[in-house]
Amino acid sequence: MSKKAEPIRSVKGTRDLLPPDTVLWNHVEEVARTVFGTFGFGEIRPPVFEPTELFARAVGGETDIVSKEMYTFEDRDDSQISLRPEATASVCRAYIEHGMHSLPQPVKLYYMGPMFRRERPQKGRYRQFYQIGAEVLEALQPGQGGPKDIPKDAAIDAEVIEMVMTFFERLGLQGVQLDINSIGDKNCRRKYVETLRAELQRVKDKLGPDSQRRLETNPLRVLDSKLENEQPIIETLPRIGDHLCADCKAHYAALRQQLDLRRVKYRENWRLVRGLDYYMRTTFEITAQGLGAQNAVCGGGRYDGLVELLGGQPTKGIGFAIGEDRLILSLQEQMRDSASLPLATRLPAGQAGHSPLVYIAWMGEKAQATAIRAAQTLRAAGFSVEWPPVEQKFGKALGQADKLGAKFALILGDNEVSSGDWTLKTLADSSQQKLTEPQLLDFLRKL
Ligand code: HAM
């Protein structure tokens, strides 16, 4: 006797998204497309793998993402390829590759799809996860740039943030908290980082091994520490807000004013530094409830200069990415907690468990031909239909209809086929009515 084959399991940190959850995923993506569309964004679908060099240059070789978490492999022609850990780098590459600087500026793009990071899996953290993101790119025209652009740049930042908040609001996401910060530009940040490093050197002995390492590689990341015993030390460290140059300070003030004008509520958080190297000035993060430690559902910021770093011309950029897995988790948590959800988070009627609207119970050869036609007509009209593939006694078929949660059973036997009057049974109250095919369609459409 042959040995039973071992089942193969999915790779650690990856998972299958299954119905009925996928209904909510599709709903969330549909709302994103609608809301982003009203803000003038078009969809881009970049590849899921790219030259490793793209992420090394854009995200930064010293960052955790690039140094520890990327899935990198050598292709058969010896080139180094990586599964994308994020998509901002890809969007900038595509902007350059397709000469989008010659389109009317700014170019506004959104994307959704899987990203890959080899992190330690836990609730809300996966090795394959999904992002919904958006980027605004604007090539500098001759004479553009400098302090006079600050009001415009800040207004674009605020509108991008307003768009995410509108999206969350449309979904009925609760407990949303927006944190904002400015991390300055490459000049004032460099000076601040030196001041910070000097101060950290003084308290080095009181820091844990991770922060001691970051002190050398990227002192700003020490501010991200969640270690209890490091918190009092971090609170005494110099704050970037006190070290911004005049332009960065003006940009940050204009951003707050623009957010106020849009009635977007925020909290200033001087410790918000983000884990990717390309940011400058505006950074932001949004948290939501029900997520535990991994509670950031969205992160973003401004990245002027990134396109240039990737070989394009001087270009400004601002964008964000939402962790779709976390957004869905938070919405599901909310649904468990509350019976009275805002309308938009309720699932489209009849789809929640993929229950059919109509179950066709048929008996007899002629009835099978009629059932096939009825199923085709009803599905073409947009109604979900289920039916047994082989003949089944009516009693058994109706039991199956009940089990699947169908609303109606369409009963087709010899009598129905010869008279053209079909029997429709409402399963909730067992009431029956006789309808011709056009009457049936009419009845279902009016529901
Ligand atoms: P990020 O902060 O690395 O930024 O990721 C954005 C969001 O993706 C996070 O807030 C989180 O919700 C989700 N996320 C990240 N890693 C995981 C994971 N392992 N499992 C589940 N969810 C995760 C970026 O990726 C930037 N590209 C955002 C951006 C766009 N900045 C400007 N434009």
Tab-separated table of C-alpha atoms and ligand atoms in Angstrom:
chain	number	residue	atom	x	y	z
A	1	MET	CA	0.000	0.000	0.000
A	2	SER	CA	1.432	3.400	-0.867
A	3	LYS	CA	2.135	5.820	1.987
A	4	LYS	CA	-0.308	8.737	2.378
A	5	ALA	CA	1.254	11.918	1.008
A	6	GLU	CA	2.169	14.619	3.556
A	7	PRO	CA	-0.034	17.700	3.071
A	8	ILE	CA	1.873	20.791	1.986
A	9	ARG	CA	1.259	23.885	4.088
A	10	SER	CA	1.491	27.552	3.151
A	11	VAL	CA	4.817	29.290	3.858
A	12	LYS	CA	5.167	30.861	7.325
A	13	GLY	CA	3.822	34.412	7.400
A	14	THR	CA	1.602	33.895	4.339
A	15	ARG	CA	-2.082	33.037	4.374
A	16	ASP	CA	-5.064	32.341	2.198
A	17	LEU	CA	-7.785	34.952	2.096
A	18	LEU	CA	-11.048	33.070	1.919
A	19	PRO	CA	-14.737	33.784	1.458
A	20	PRO	CA	-16.610	35.349	3.139
A	21	ASP	CA	-13.616	37.554	4.198
A	22	THR	CA	-12.752	38.268	0.558
A	23	VAL	CA	-16.105	40.016	0.199
A	24	LEU	CA	-14.903	42.619	2.685
A	25	TRP	CA	-11.515	42.852	0.924
A	26	ASN	CA	-13.232	43.563	-2.384
A	27	HIS	CA	-15.551	46.071	-0.768
A	28	VAL	CA	-12.604	47.940	0.786
A	29	GLU	CA	-10.787	48.009	-2.566
A	30	GLU	CA	-13.890	49.219	-4.367
A	31	VAL	CA	-14.357	52.088	-1.883
A	32	ALA	CA	-10.648	52.981	-2.313
A	33	ARG	CA	-11.039	53.141	-6.100
A	34	THR	CA	-14.147	55.313	-5.778
A	35	VAL	CA	-12.707	57.740	-3.216
A	36	PHE	CA	-9.275	58.014	-4.884
A	37	GLY	CA	-11.019	58.526	-8.225
A	38	THR	CA	-12.850	61.554	-6.834
A	39	PHE	CA	-9.443	63.025	-5.911
A	40	GLY	CA	-8.196	62.551	-9.491
A	41	PHE	CA	-5.957	59.516	-8.985
A	42	GLY	CA	-5.446	56.841	-11.670
A	43	GLU	CA	-4.390	53.257	-11.037
A	44	ILE	CA	-0.888	51.906	-11.659
A	45	ARG	CA	-0.016	48.197	-11.444
A	46	PRO	CA	3.741	47.786	-11.169
A	47	PRO	CA	5.370	44.321	-11.179
A	48	VAL	CA	5.800	42.491	-7.866
A	49	PHE	CA	9.506	41.980	-8.437
A	50	GLU	CA	12.123	44.542	-9.384
A	51	PRO	CA	15.912	44.845	-9.526
A	52	THR	CA	17.212	44.672	-5.931
A	53	GLU	CA	19.152	47.861	-6.605
A	54	LEU	CA	15.890	49.836	-6.879
A	55	PHE	CA	14.950	49.198	-3.236
A	56	ALA	CA	18.529	49.433	-1.974
A	57	ARG	CA	18.796	52.921	-3.445
A	58	ALA	CA	15.276	54.171	-2.660
A	59	VAL	CA	14.442	52.670	0.726
A	60	GLY	CA	18.077	52.679	1.904
A	61	GLY	CA	20.665	49.916	2.296
A	62	GLU	CA	20.892	50.430	6.069
A	63	THR	CA	17.168	50.137	6.739
A	64	ASP	CA	15.731	46.952	8.313
A	65	ILE	CA	13.567	46.467	5.234
A	66	VAL	CA	16.494	46.252	2.817
A	67	SER	CA	19.188	44.804	5.079
A	68	LYS	CA	17.111	42.082	6.757
A	69	GLU	CA	13.654	41.649	5.338
A	70	MET	CA	13.782	41.491	1.545
A	71	TYR	CA	13.188	38.302	-0.416
A	72	THR	CA	16.098	38.502	-2.814
A	73	PHE	CA	17.230	35.933	-5.337
A	74	GLU	CA	19.564	35.562	-8.228
A	75	ASP	CA	17.774	35.152	-11.524
A	76	ARG	CA	19.015	32.672	-14.121
A	77	ASP	CA	20.939	35.441	-15.877
A	78	ASP	CA	22.722	36.280	-12.576
A	79	SER	CA	20.785	39.508	-12.006
A	80	GLN	CA	19.648	40.285	-8.447
A	81	ILE	CA	15.890	40.432	-8.106
A	82	SER	CA	13.758	41.256	-5.046
A	83	LEU	CA	10.092	40.787	-4.284
A	84	ARG	CA	8.856	44.311	-3.622
A	85	PRO	CA	8.782	45.221	0.074
A	86	GLU	CA	6.865	48.430	-0.809
A	87	ALA	CA	5.740	50.192	-3.965
A	88	THR	CA	6.838	53.845	-3.767
A	89	ALA	CA	10.190	52.921	-5.358
A	90	SER	CA	8.393	51.079	-8.176
A	91	VAL	CA	6.054	54.001	-8.842
A	92	CYS	CA	9.027	56.395	-9.077
A	93	ARG	CA	10.847	53.980	-11.383
A	94	ALA	CA	7.744	53.752	-13.589
A	95	TYR	CA	7.368	57.564	-13.568
A	96	ILE	CA	10.889	57.867	-14.988
A	97	GLU	CA	10.642	54.892	-17.353
A	98	HIS	CA	7.431	56.161	-18.984
A	99	GLY	CA	8.489	59.809	-19.193
A	100	MET	CA	5.586	60.881	-16.974
A	101	HIS	CA	7.353	64.200	-16.299
A	102	SER	CA	5.995	65.331	-19.675
A	103	LEU	CA	2.373	64.723	-18.614
A	104	PRO	CA	0.450	67.534	-16.920
A	105	GLN	CA	1.866	67.738	-13.383
A	106	PRO	CA	1.373	66.558	-10.722
A	107	VAL	CA	0.842	62.917	-11.683
A	108	LYS	CA	-1.434	61.172	-9.179
A	109	LEU	CA	-1.318	57.382	-8.998
A	110	TYR	CA	-2.701	54.713	-6.692
A	111	TYR	CA	-1.955	51.002	-6.397
A	112	MET	CA	-3.038	47.963	-4.465
A	113	GLY	CA	-1.457	44.560	-4.146
A	114	PRO	CA	0.867	42.243	-2.243
A	115	MET	CA	4.183	43.307	-0.681
A	116	PHE	CA	6.787	41.021	0.871
A	117	ARG	CA	8.891	41.470	4.000
A	118	ARG	CA	10.541	38.704	5.993
A	119	GLU	CA	9.429	39.981	9.393
A	120	ARG	CA	8.542	37.958	12.466
A	121	PRO	CA	4.886	37.049	11.876
A	122	GLN	CA	2.291	38.079	14.471
A	123	LYS	CA	-1.235	39.488	14.509
A	124	GLY	CA	-1.315	42.153	11.790
A	125	ARG	CA	2.177	41.346	10.567
A	126	TYR	CA	2.747	38.972	7.680
A	127	ARG	CA	5.479	38.113	5.224
A	128	GLN	CA	3.094	38.594	2.343
A	129	PHE	CA	0.800	41.497	3.135
A	130	TYR	CA	-1.283	43.891	1.081
A	131	GLN	CA	-1.037	47.617	0.668
A	132	ILE	CA	-3.335	50.212	-0.838
A	133	GLY	CA	-1.167	53.224	-1.589
A	134	ALA	CA	-1.091	56.484	-3.495
A	135	GLU	CA	1.654	58.807	-4.729
A	136	VAL	CA	1.682	62.360	-6.098
A	137	LEU	CA	4.710	63.165	-8.258
A	138	GLU	CA	5.593	66.556	-9.675
A	139	ALA	CA	8.625	67.221	-11.861
A	140	LEU	CA	10.117	70.643	-11.185
A	141	GLN	CA	9.709	73.065	-14.081
A	142	PRO	CA	12.389	75.688	-14.787
A	143	GLY	CA	12.176	78.422	-12.146
A	144	GLN	CA	10.229	76.201	-9.736
A	145	GLY	CA	11.386	75.061	-6.341
A	146	GLY	CA	12.546	76.842	-3.220
A	147	PRO	CA	10.634	78.645	-0.465
A	148	LYS	CA	7.944	80.077	-2.772
A	149	ASP	CA	6.636	76.520	-3.400
A	150	ILE	CA	5.985	75.909	0.296
A	151	PRO	CA	2.267	76.870	0.341
A	152	LYS	CA	1.541	74.672	-2.686
A	153	ASP	CA	3.534	71.687	-1.363
A	154	ALA	CA	1.866	71.889	2.030
A	155	ALA	CA	-1.583	72.041	0.399
A	156	ILE	CA	-0.784	68.898	-1.628
A	157	ASP	CA	0.422	67.110	1.535
A	158	ALA	CA	-2.795	68.050	3.305
A	159	GLU	CA	-4.978	66.918	0.433
A	160	VAL	CA	-3.250	63.530	0.305
A	161	ILE	CA	-3.806	63.104	4.046
A	162	GLU	CA	-7.399	64.292	3.680
A	163	MET	CA	-7.917	61.610	1.008
A	164	VAL	CA	-6.850	58.741	3.325
A	165	MET	CA	-8.974	60.113	6.149
A	166	THR	CA	-11.980	60.413	3.793
A	167	PHE	CA	-11.429	56.808	2.710
A	168	PHE	CA	-11.380	55.589	6.333
A	169	GLU	CA	-14.435	57.653	7.115
A	170	ARG	CA	-16.298	56.234	4.109
A	171	LEU	CA	-15.515	52.735	5.395
A	172	GLY	CA	-16.789	53.677	8.847
A	173	LEU	CA	-13.421	52.817	10.431
A	174	GLN	CA	-13.480	53.830	14.079
A	175	GLY	CA	-10.803	54.930	16.538
A	176	VAL	CA	-8.686	56.520	13.803
A	177	GLN	CA	-5.758	58.600	15.053
A	178	LEU	CA	-3.577	60.669	12.703
A	179	ASP	CA	-0.063	61.586	13.879
A	180	ILE	CA	2.040	64.091	11.954
A	181	ASN	CA	5.598	65.321	12.155
A	182	SER	CA	8.284	67.071	10.128
A	183	ILE	CA	11.685	65.427	9.896
A	184	GLY	CA	13.268	68.398	8.131
A	185	ASP	CA	15.311	68.256	4.936
A	186	LYS	CA	18.748	66.821	4.313
A	187	ASN	CA	20.477	69.892	5.660
A	188	CYS	CA	18.712	70.562	8.929
A	189	ARG	CA	18.158	66.866	9.606
A	190	ARG	CA	21.867	66.124	9.285
A	191	LYS	CA	22.646	68.718	11.942
A	192	TYR	CA	19.868	67.433	14.190
A	193	VAL	CA	21.035	63.818	13.824
A	194	GLU	CA	24.521	64.857	14.952
A	195	THR	CA	23.091	66.609	18.010
A	196	LEU	CA	20.922	63.563	18.717
A	197	ARG	CA	23.842	61.163	18.306
A	198	ALA	CA	25.990	63.188	20.708
A	199	GLU	CA	23.200	63.160	23.281
A	200	LEU	CA	22.638	59.413	22.808
A	201	GLN	CA	26.359	58.764	23.304
A	202	ARG	CA	26.027	60.370	26.719
A	203	VAL	CA	23.261	57.945	27.774
A	204	LYS	CA	24.490	54.967	25.745
A	205	ASP	CA	24.952	52.688	28.786
A	206	LYS	CA	21.289	53.011	29.696
A	207	LEU	CA	20.120	51.915	26.228
A	208	GLY	CA	19.351	48.361	25.076
A	209	PRO	CA	21.410	46.593	22.367
A	210	ASP	CA	19.020	47.562	19.522
A	211	SER	CA	19.176	51.264	20.340
A	212	GLN	CA	22.954	51.072	20.847
A	213	ARG	CA	23.274	49.635	17.338
A	214	ARG	CA	20.904	52.256	15.900
A	215	LEU	CA	22.902	54.994	17.566
A	216	GLU	CA	25.627	54.108	15.065
A	217	THR	CA	23.561	53.235	11.971
A	218	ASN	CA	20.498	55.492	12.216
A	219	PRO	CA	20.057	57.446	15.484
A	220	LEU	CA	16.592	58.710	14.429
A	221	ARG	CA	15.247	55.168	14.739
A	222	VAL	CA	16.025	55.170	18.469
A	223	LEU	CA	12.991	57.474	18.795
A	224	ASP	CA	10.857	54.555	17.555
A	225	SER	CA	11.813	52.381	20.535
A	226	LYS	CA	8.903	50.843	22.420
A	227	LEU	CA	11.086	49.530	25.290
A	228	GLU	CA	9.613	50.585	28.612
A	229	ASN	CA	12.908	51.463	30.307
A	230	GLU	CA	14.073	53.617	27.344
A	231	GLN	CA	10.992	55.861	27.394
A	232	PRO	CA	12.133	58.275	30.163
A	233	ILE	CA	15.503	58.673	28.413
A	234	ILE	CA	13.916	59.346	25.022
A	235	GLU	CA	11.657	62.000	26.519
A	236	THR	CA	14.732	64.041	27.471
A	237	LEU	CA	16.325	63.904	23.993
A	238	PRO	CA	16.531	66.963	21.727
A	239	ARG	CA	13.434	67.337	19.512
A	240	ILE	CA	13.611	67.829	15.764
A	241	GLY	CA	10.973	70.588	15.885
A	242	ASP	CA	13.515	72.794	17.653
A	243	HIS	CA	16.125	72.151	14.963
A	244	LEU	CA	14.195	72.695	11.730
A	245	CYS	CA	15.537	75.270	9.271
A	246	ALA	CA	13.311	78.238	8.396
A	247	ASP	CA	11.881	76.629	5.231
A	248	CYS	CA	11.075	73.309	6.912
A	249	LYS	CA	9.494	75.165	9.814
A	250	ALA	CA	7.359	77.212	7.398
A	251	HIS	CA	6.350	74.064	5.502
A	252	TYR	CA	5.272	72.331	8.724
A	253	ALA	CA	3.286	75.369	9.883
A	254	ALA	CA	1.578	75.579	6.459
A	255	LEU	CA	0.757	71.864	6.610
A	256	ARG	CA	-0.987	72.247	9.975
A	257	GLN	CA	-2.904	75.245	8.704
A	258	GLN	CA	-4.004	73.337	5.577
A	259	LEU	CA	-5.145	70.387	7.683
A	260	ASP	CA	-7.112	72.748	9.924
A	261	LEU	CA	-8.787	74.310	6.864
A	262	ARG	CA	-9.860	70.814	5.791
A	263	ARG	CA	-11.056	69.992	9.307
A	264	VAL	CA	-8.676	67.034	9.472
A	265	LYS	CA	-7.856	66.287	13.119
A	266	TYR	CA	-4.259	65.384	13.924
A	267	ARG	CA	-1.821	64.996	16.773
A	268	GLU	CA	1.749	66.236	16.548
A	269	ASN	CA	4.235	63.504	17.367
A	270	TRP	CA	7.878	64.546	17.388
A	271	ARG	CA	8.999	60.905	17.646
A	272	LEU	CA	7.421	59.887	14.330
A	273	VAL	CA	10.446	59.242	12.108
A	274	ARG	CA	9.394	56.284	9.850
A	275	GLY	CA	11.612	53.400	8.779
A	276	LEU	CA	12.445	54.308	5.191
A	277	ASP	CA	15.262	56.636	4.152
A	278	TYR	CA	13.546	58.628	1.420
A	279	TYR	CA	11.399	60.896	3.578
A	280	MET	CA	11.866	64.625	4.147
A	281	ARG	CA	9.669	67.212	5.874
A	282	THR	CA	6.132	65.803	6.244
A	283	THR	CA	5.745	62.349	7.784
A	284	PHE	CA	2.515	60.854	9.065
A	285	GLU	CA	1.092	57.669	10.451
A	286	ILE	CA	-2.477	56.581	11.181
A	287	THR	CA	-3.449	54.066	13.839
A	288	ALA	CA	-6.749	52.268	14.334
A	289	GLN	CA	-8.338	50.253	17.102
A	290	GLY	CA	-8.383	46.520	17.723
A	291	LEU	CA	-4.920	45.794	16.368
A	292	GLY	CA	-2.690	45.327	19.418
A	293	ALA	CA	0.997	46.098	18.924
A	294	GLN	CA	0.823	46.400	15.117
A	295	ASN	CA	-1.667	49.254	15.136
A	296	ALA	CA	-0.335	51.441	12.294
A	297	VAL	CA	-2.802	51.101	9.417
A	298	CYS	CA	-1.173	53.737	7.253
A	299	GLY	CA	2.202	55.411	6.890
A	300	GLY	CA	3.396	58.070	4.518
A	301	GLY	CA	5.271	61.243	3.876
A	302	ARG	CA	7.037	63.566	1.472
A	303	TYR	CA	10.013	62.382	-0.547
A	304	ASP	CA	11.255	65.233	-2.773
A	305	GLY	CA	14.458	64.104	-4.487
A	306	LEU	CA	13.708	60.359	-4.629
A	307	VAL	CA	13.009	60.356	-8.380
A	308	GLU	CA	16.323	62.139	-8.930
A	309	LEU	CA	18.101	59.563	-6.771
A	310	LEU	CA	16.682	56.905	-9.096
A	311	GLY	CA	18.014	58.655	-12.205
A	312	GLY	CA	15.128	60.995	-13.066
A	313	GLN	CA	14.971	64.762	-13.046
A	314	PRO	CA	14.339	66.822	-9.895
A	315	THR	CA	10.857	65.838	-8.778
A	316	LYS	CA	8.730	66.251	-5.692
A	317	GLY	CA	6.763	63.417	-4.167
A	318	ILE	CA	4.311	62.671	-1.378
A	319	GLY	CA	2.320	59.541	-0.695
A	320	PHE	CA	1.152	56.881	1.708
A	321	ALA	CA	0.465	53.180	1.975
A	322	ILE	CA	-2.331	51.580	3.941
A	323	GLY	CA	-1.786	48.100	5.405
A	324	GLU	CA	-4.892	46.452	3.984
A	325	ASP	CA	-4.607	43.348	6.214
A	326	ARG	CA	-4.641	45.589	9.296
A	327	LEU	CA	-7.457	47.754	7.952
A	328	ILE	CA	-9.574	44.622	7.414
A	329	LEU	CA	-8.657	43.253	10.878
A	330	SER	CA	-9.718	46.507	12.484
A	331	LEU	CA	-13.020	46.587	10.560
A	332	GLN	CA	-13.726	42.963	11.506
A	333	GLU	CA	-12.907	43.650	15.136
A	334	GLN	CA	-15.319	46.561	14.984
A	335	MET	CA	-18.066	44.398	13.484
A	336	ARG	CA	-17.699	41.950	16.356
A	337	ASP	CA	-17.879	44.748	18.915
A	338	SER	CA	-20.760	46.727	17.572
A	339	ALA	CA	-24.189	45.841	16.273
A	340	SER	CA	-24.784	49.308	14.865
A	341	LEU	CA	-22.107	49.802	12.273
A	342	PRO	CA	-22.056	52.722	9.873
A	343	LEU	CA	-23.785	51.775	6.661
A	344	ALA	CA	-20.682	51.560	4.493
A	345	THR	CA	-19.078	48.785	6.527
A	346	ARG	CA	-22.068	46.514	6.124
A	347	LEU	CA	-21.499	44.003	3.415
A	348	PRO	CA	-23.378	44.140	0.157
A	349	ALA	CA	-26.683	42.299	0.677
A	350	GLY	CA	-26.745	38.624	-0.208
A	351	GLN	CA	-22.973	38.338	-0.511
A	352	ALA	CA	-21.837	37.962	3.082
A	353	GLY	CA	-21.435	34.202	3.019
A	354	HIS	CA	-21.849	33.798	-0.702
A	355	SER	CA	-25.287	32.390	-0.042
A	356	PRO	CA	-27.239	31.995	-3.274
A	357	LEU	CA	-30.322	34.094	-3.732
A	358	VAL	CA	-32.041	31.284	-5.596
A	359	TYR	CA	-31.581	27.529	-5.313
A	360	ILE	CA	-33.048	25.599	-8.230
A	361	ALA	CA	-34.585	22.281	-7.232
A	362	TRP	CA	-35.316	20.258	-10.363
A	363	MET	CA	-36.431	16.742	-11.256
A	364	GLY	CA	-36.692	15.115	-14.664
A	365	GLU	CA	-34.792	15.360	-17.939
A	366	LYS	CA	-36.933	18.138	-19.356
A	367	ALA	CA	-36.662	20.045	-16.097
A	368	GLN	CA	-32.866	19.897	-16.343
A	369	ALA	CA	-32.918	21.775	-19.664
A	370	THR	CA	-35.275	24.355	-18.144
A	371	ALA	CA	-33.106	24.632	-15.020
A	372	ILE	CA	-30.022	25.291	-17.162
A	373	ARG	CA	-31.836	28.073	-18.998
A	374	ALA	CA	-33.265	29.518	-15.782
A	375	ALA	CA	-29.812	29.565	-14.165
A	376	GLN	CA	-28.326	31.295	-17.216
A	377	THR	CA	-31.068	33.925	-17.309
A	378	LEU	CA	-30.944	34.647	-13.575
A	379	ARG	CA	-27.125	34.841	-13.452
A	380	ALA	CA	-27.061	37.116	-16.524
A	381	ALA	CA	-29.438	39.403	-14.614
A	382	GLY	CA	-26.938	39.485	-11.731
A	383	PHE	CA	-28.612	37.074	-9.274
A	384	SER	CA	-26.622	34.322	-7.570
A	385	VAL	CA	-27.898	30.864	-8.349
A	386	GLU	CA	-26.980	27.426	-7.057
A	387	TRP	CA	-28.372	24.044	-8.060
A	388	PRO	CA	-27.559	20.362	-7.831
A	389	PRO	CA	-25.500	19.121	-10.779
A	390	VAL	CA	-27.449	15.844	-10.902
A	391	GLU	CA	-31.099	15.134	-10.282
A	392	GLN	CA	-32.077	15.170	-6.631
A	393	LYS	CA	-35.331	14.453	-4.791
A	394	PHE	CA	-37.133	17.737	-4.009
A	395	GLY	CA	-36.902	17.115	-0.248
A	396	LYS	CA	-33.129	16.719	-0.373
A	397	ALA	CA	-32.709	19.691	-2.711
A	398	LEU	CA	-34.747	21.945	-0.429
A	399	GLY	CA	-32.674	20.789	2.553
A	400	GLN	CA	-29.519	21.772	0.638
A	401	ALA	CA	-31.083	25.176	-0.204
A	402	ASP	CA	-31.648	25.737	3.507
A	403	LYS	CA	-28.120	24.684	4.404
A	404	LEU	CA	-26.620	27.137	1.907
A	405	GLY	CA	-28.751	29.964	3.261
A	406	ALA	CA	-30.647	30.545	0.003
A	407	LYS	CA	-33.544	32.985	0.137
A	408	PHE	CA	-35.695	31.252	-2.485
A	409	ALA	CA	-36.061	27.819	-4.007
A	410	LEU	CA	-37.188	27.645	-7.614
A	411	ILE	CA	-38.995	24.333	-8.017
A	412	LEU	CA	-38.998	22.864	-11.516
A	413	GLY	CA	-40.768	19.552	-12.072
A	414	ASP	CA	-42.769	18.114	-14.965
A	415	ASN	CA	-45.832	20.258	-14.178
A	416	GLU	CA	-43.864	23.491	-14.083
A	417	VAL	CA	-42.028	22.727	-17.304
A	418	SER	CA	-45.181	21.895	-19.277
A	419	SER	CA	-47.258	24.806	-17.925
A	420	GLY	CA	-44.463	27.417	-17.941
A	421	ASP	CA	-45.629	28.468	-14.460
A	422	TRP	CA	-42.698	28.050	-12.144
A	423	THR	CA	-42.998	27.566	-8.376
A	424	LEU	CA	-40.978	29.944	-6.221
A	425	LYS	CA	-40.755	29.072	-2.560
A	426	THR	CA	-39.670	31.668	0.020
A	427	LEU	CA	-37.606	29.602	2.418
A	428	ALA	CA	-38.033	31.857	5.448
A	429	ASP	CA	-41.820	31.308	5.658
A	430	SER	CA	-42.344	28.390	3.247
A	431	SER	CA	-44.838	30.457	1.219
A	432	GLN	CA	-45.125	29.586	-2.468
A	433	GLN	CA	-46.142	31.460	-5.590
A	434	LYS	CA	-46.493	30.622	-9.272
A	435	LEU	CA	-44.586	32.825	-11.691
A	436	THR	CA	-43.708	32.804	-15.370
A	437	GLU	CA	-40.056	33.405	-16.240
A	438	PRO	CA	-40.531	37.148	-16.934
A	439	GLN	CA	-42.596	37.501	-13.757
A	440	LEU	CA	-39.845	35.787	-11.759
A	441	LEU	CA	-37.221	38.225	-13.072
A	442	ASP	CA	-39.506	41.109	-12.324
A	443	PHE	CA	-40.132	39.855	-8.798
A	444	LEU	CA	-36.412	39.415	-8.019
A	445	ARG	CA	-35.499	42.796	-9.472
A	446	LYS	CA	-38.018	44.481	-7.193
A	447	LEU	CA	-36.582	42.936	-4.022
B	1	HAM	P1	5.444	51.467	5.640
B	1	HAM	O1	5.209	52.255	6.876
B	1	HAM	O2	6.643	50.614	5.587
B	1	HAM	O3	5.467	52.520	4.460
B	1	HAM	O4	4.175	50.581	5.358
B	1	HAM	C1	2.875	51.138	5.295
B	1	HAM	C2	1.875	50.263	6.016
B	1	HAM	O5	1.949	48.922	5.524
B	1	HAM	C3	2.125	50.109	7.506
B	1	HAM	O6	1.599	51.201	8.226
B	1	HAM	C4	1.369	48.828	7.804
B	1	HAM	O7	-0.001	49.099	7.963
B	1	HAM	C5	1.572	48.019	6.539
B	1	HAM	N1	2.622	46.992	6.742
B	1	HAM	C6	3.955	47.152	6.691
B	1	HAM	N2	4.587	45.984	6.940
B	1	HAM	C7	3.617	45.045	7.150
B	1	HAM	C8	3.609	43.637	7.457
B	1	HAM	N3	4.738	42.938	7.560
B	1	HAM	N4	2.420	43.032	7.626
B	1	HAM	C9	1.258	43.723	7.510
B	1	HAM	N5	1.199	45.041	7.215
B	1	HAM	C10	2.363	45.708	7.038
B	1	HAM	C11	5.613	52.200	3.138
B	1	HAM	O8	5.575	51.069	2.704
B	1	HAM	C12	5.759	53.404	2.244
B	1	HAM	N6	5.966	52.933	0.855
B	1	HAM	C13	4.546	54.301	2.341
B	1	HAM	C14	4.636	55.493	1.458
B	1	HAM	C15	4.073	55.650	0.257
B	1	HAM	N7	5.309	56.595	1.726
B	1	HAM	C16	5.193	57.433	0.724
B	1	HAM	N8	4.473	56.863	-0.192
